[in-house]
Amino acid sequence: MLVVGLTGGIGSGKTTVANGFSALGVSVIDTDQLARELVEPGQPALDEIIAVFGKDCIARDGQLKRACIRQQIYSDAGLKSQLEAILHPKIRQRIKTLLAELRETYCIVAIPLLLETRQTDLVDRILVVDTAEKEQLTRVAARDSLSDNTIMAIMQSQADRNTRLQAADDIIVNDGDLESLAERILELHTYYMEIAYDH
Ligand code: ADP
């Protein structure tokens, strides 16, 4: 099975692209989703997070207050590393388990921090969604209730555009409308089906 790692900066369009492949019947492993499942009440990772961030970051219904965590890690690099040390090995293990269960010609693994967390060994090809930084900012501001400063801080904590483009095997330039994005996804889907047979 050919494993394509999908990555890109915040607001570049990864989720939109992942949904596009999914709509074509492609299996998509979404690591953001895996991360959310890992911190559900009753999961071991949640207890580890409480030990670091305190009980104040847990809502009354037992769910993690993600905004509270986000705010703390962007002002404290040490806390960010601690959170990553809890989550990343568990996410990595979960990806491996899910990949081992799949019986497909090819699949997509959406990993926002594919390059930053050095997980490229999990995938055969790297597909980067590329969008101008200004556009990322506009899209995230419209989607989330985050200040421009917070969005820029997130962007700065991620790999820069050139680093991503250099690492890419395939690129989706997401600077047009949703229709041209869908066309590009279909084009890549056809290509991946072709090369997966030789894989
Ligand atoms: P990411 O998952 O990389 O953070 P999303 O896929 O959530 O990015 O896209 C960010 C926002 O921009 C979403 O609201 C999405 O609907 C919108 N968006 C993405 N690509 C396009 C596009 N080509 N045209 C218009 N809106 C887009």
Coordinates of C-alpha atoms and ligand atoms in Angstrom, one line a residue:
M1 CA 0.0 0.0 0.0
L2 CA 1.3 3.4 -1.0
V3 CA 1.1 5.8 2.0
V4 CA 0.8 9.5 1.2
G5 CA 1.5 12.0 4.0
L6 CA -0.6 15.1 3.6
T7 CA 0.7 18.2 5.3
G8 CA 0.7 22.0 5.1
G9 CA 0.5 25.0 7.4
I10 CA -2.5 26.1 9.5
G11 CA -5.3 27.3 7.2
S12 CA -3.5 26.0 4.0
G13 CA -6.5 23.7 3.3
K14 CA -5.4 20.3 4.6
T15 CA -8.8 19.4 6.0
T16 CA -10.5 20.5 2.8
V17 CA -8.1 18.4 0.7
A18 CA -8.4 15.4 3.1
N19 CA -12.2 15.6 2.7
G20 CA -11.8 15.8 -1.1
F21 CA -9.8 12.5 -1.2
S22 CA -12.2 10.9 1.2
A23 CA -15.1 11.9 -1.1
L24 CA -13.3 9.9 -3.8
G25 CA -13.4 6.8 -1.6
V26 CA -9.8 7.1 -0.4
S27 CA -9.0 6.0 3.2
V28 CA -7.8 9.0 5.2
I29 CA -6.2 8.8 8.6
D30 CA -6.6 12.1 10.3
T31 CA -4.0 12.6 13.1
D32 CA -5.9 15.6 14.5
Q33 CA -8.8 13.3 15.0
L34 CA -6.5 10.7 16.6
A35 CA -5.2 13.4 18.9
R36 CA -8.7 14.3 20.0
E37 CA -9.6 10.7 20.6
L38 CA -6.4 10.2 22.7
V39 CA -7.5 12.9 25.2
E40 CA -11.1 11.7 25.6
P41 CA -12.1 11.2 29.3
G42 CA -10.8 7.8 30.5
Q43 CA -7.8 7.8 28.1
P44 CA -4.3 7.5 29.8
A45 CA -3.0 10.6 28.0
L46 CA -5.6 12.7 29.7
D47 CA -4.3 11.9 33.2
E48 CA -0.8 12.6 32.0
I49 CA -1.9 16.0 30.7
I50 CA -3.7 16.8 33.9
A51 CA -0.5 16.0 35.8
V52 CA 1.3 18.7 33.7
F53 CA -1.4 21.4 33.1
G54 CA -3.5 20.9 36.2
K55 CA -7.2 20.2 36.7
D56 CA -8.2 23.8 35.6
C57 CA -7.8 22.6 32.0
I58 CA -10.6 20.1 32.4
A59 CA -14.2 21.2 31.8
R60 CA -17.0 20.0 34.1
D61 CA -18.0 17.3 31.7
G62 CA -14.5 15.9 31.9
Q63 CA -13.4 17.1 28.4
L64 CA -10.1 18.8 27.9
K65 CA -10.4 22.5 27.4
R66 CA -8.4 22.8 24.2
A67 CA -8.3 26.6 24.2
C68 CA -6.8 26.6 27.7
I69 CA -4.0 24.2 26.6
R70 CA -3.4 26.0 23.3
Q71 CA -3.0 29.3 25.1
Q72 CA -0.5 27.9 27.6
I73 CA 1.7 26.1 25.1
Y74 CA 2.1 29.1 22.9
S75 CA 3.5 31.1 25.7
D76 CA 5.7 28.4 27.2
A77 CA 7.9 26.2 25.0
G78 CA 8.7 23.8 27.9
L79 CA 5.0 23.0 28.3
K80 CA 4.6 22.6 24.6
S81 CA 7.4 20.0 24.6
Q82 CA 5.8 18.2 27.6
L83 CA 2.5 18.0 25.8
E84 CA 4.2 16.7 22.6
A85 CA 6.1 14.1 24.6
I86 CA 2.8 12.8 25.9
L87 CA 0.9 12.8 22.6
H88 CA 3.3 12.2 19.8
P89 CA 4.5 8.7 20.6
K90 CA 0.8 7.6 21.1
I91 CA -0.3 9.2 17.9
R92 CA 2.6 7.6 16.0
Q93 CA 1.7 4.2 17.5
R94 CA -2.0 4.6 16.5
I95 CA -1.1 5.6 12.9
K96 CA 1.1 2.4 12.6
T97 CA -1.7 0.2 14.0
L98 CA -4.3 1.8 11.6
L99 CA -2.0 1.5 8.6
A100 CA -1.4 -2.2 9.4
E101 CA -5.1 -2.8 9.3
L102 CA -5.8 -1.1 6.0
R103 CA -6.1 -3.1 2.8
E104 CA -6.1 -0.4 0.1
T105 CA -4.2 0.5 -3.0
Y106 CA -3.1 3.7 -1.4
C107 CA -4.1 5.9 1.6
I108 CA -3.7 9.4 2.9
V109 CA -2.3 10.2 6.4
A110 CA -3.0 13.8 7.2
I111 CA -0.2 15.0 9.6
P112 CA -0.1 18.7 10.1
L113 CA 3.3 18.6 11.7
L114 CA 4.7 15.8 9.5
L115 CA 8.0 17.6 8.9
E116 CA 8.3 19.3 12.3
T117 CA 7.8 16.0 14.2
R118 CA 10.1 14.1 11.9
Q119 CA 7.5 11.5 11.1
T120 CA 8.3 11.3 7.4
D121 CA 9.5 7.7 7.8
L122 CA 5.8 6.7 8.2
V123 CA 5.0 7.7 4.7
D124 CA 6.1 6.9 1.1
R125 CA 5.4 10.3 -0.4
I126 CA 4.8 13.8 0.9
L127 CA 1.9 15.9 -0.4
V128 CA 2.1 19.5 0.6
V129 CA -0.8 21.9 0.5
D130 CA 0.7 25.3 -0.3
T131 CA -1.0 28.6 0.3
A132 CA 0.4 32.1 0.6
E133 CA 0.8 33.2 4.2
K134 CA -1.5 36.1 3.8
E135 CA -4.2 33.7 2.6
Q136 CA -3.6 31.4 5.5
L137 CA -4.1 34.2 7.9
T138 CA -7.3 35.3 6.2
R139 CA -8.8 31.8 6.1
V140 CA -7.9 31.0 9.7
A141 CA -9.2 34.3 11.0
A142 CA -12.5 33.6 9.2
R143 CA -12.7 30.0 10.5
D144 CA -11.5 30.3 14.2
S145 CA -11.9 33.0 16.8
L146 CA -8.2 33.6 17.1
S147 CA -6.3 36.9 17.0
D148 CA -4.0 37.7 14.1
N149 CA -1.1 37.6 16.6
T150 CA -2.0 34.1 17.8
I151 CA -2.4 32.9 14.2
M152 CA 1.0 34.3 13.3
A153 CA 2.6 32.7 16.4
I154 CA 1.2 29.4 15.3
M155 CA 2.5 29.9 11.8
Q156 CA 5.9 30.8 13.1
S157 CA 6.1 27.7 15.2
Q158 CA 5.5 25.6 12.1
A159 CA 7.9 24.8 9.3
D160 CA 8.2 27.7 6.8
R161 CA 6.8 27.5 3.3
N162 CA 10.2 26.8 1.6
T163 CA 11.1 24.0 3.9
R164 CA 7.7 22.3 3.2
L165 CA 8.1 22.9 -0.6
Q166 CA 11.6 21.4 -0.6
A167 CA 10.4 18.3 1.3
A168 CA 7.4 17.8 -1.0
D169 CA 7.0 15.0 -3.6
D170 CA 3.7 16.5 -4.7
I171 CA 2.2 20.0 -4.2
I172 CA -1.3 21.3 -4.2
V173 CA -1.3 25.0 -4.8
N174 CA -4.5 26.0 -3.0
D175 CA -4.8 29.6 -4.3
G176 CA -7.9 29.2 -6.4
D177 CA -11.5 28.3 -5.8
L178 CA -12.8 25.0 -4.4
E179 CA -13.6 23.7 -7.9
S180 CA -10.0 24.0 -9.1
L181 CA -8.9 22.4 -5.8
A182 CA -11.3 19.4 -6.5
E183 CA -9.8 19.1 -10.0
R184 CA -6.3 18.9 -8.6
I185 CA -7.3 16.3 -6.1
L186 CA -8.8 14.2 -8.8
E187 CA -5.6 14.5 -10.9
L188 CA -3.5 13.4 -7.9
H189 CA -5.8 10.6 -7.1
T190 CA -5.5 9.2 -10.6
Y191 CA -1.7 9.5 -10.3
Y192 CA -1.5 7.8 -7.0
M193 CA -3.7 4.9 -8.2
E194 CA -1.3 4.5 -11.1
I195 CA 2.0 4.6 -9.1
A196 CA 0.5 2.5 -6.3
Y197 CA 0.5 -0.5 -8.6
D198 CA 4.3 -0.4 -9.0
H199 CA 4.8 0.3 -5.3
Ligands
ADP1 P1 -6.3 23.4 7.5 O1 -6.9 22.1 7.7 O2 -5.0 23.3 6.7 O3 -6.1 24.3 8.7 P2 -8.8 24.0 6.2 O4 -9.0 23.0 5.2 O5 -9.6 24.0 7.4 O6 -7.2 24.3 6.5 O7 -9.1 25.4 5.4 C1 -9.1 26.7 6.2 C2 -10.3 27.4 5.8 O8 -10.2 27.9 4.5 C3 -11.6 26.6 5.9 O9 -12.6 27.3 6.4 C4 -11.8 26.2 4.4 O10 -13.2 25.9 4.2 C5 -11.3 27.3 3.7 N1 -10.7 27.0 2.4 C6 -9.7 26.1 2.1 N2 -9.4 26.1 0.8 C7 -10.2 27.0 0.2 C8 -10.4 27.4 -1.2 N3 -9.6 26.9 -2.2 N4 -11.3 28.3 -1.4 C9 -12.1 28.8 -0.4 N5 -12.0 28.5 0.9 C10 -11.1 27.6 1.2

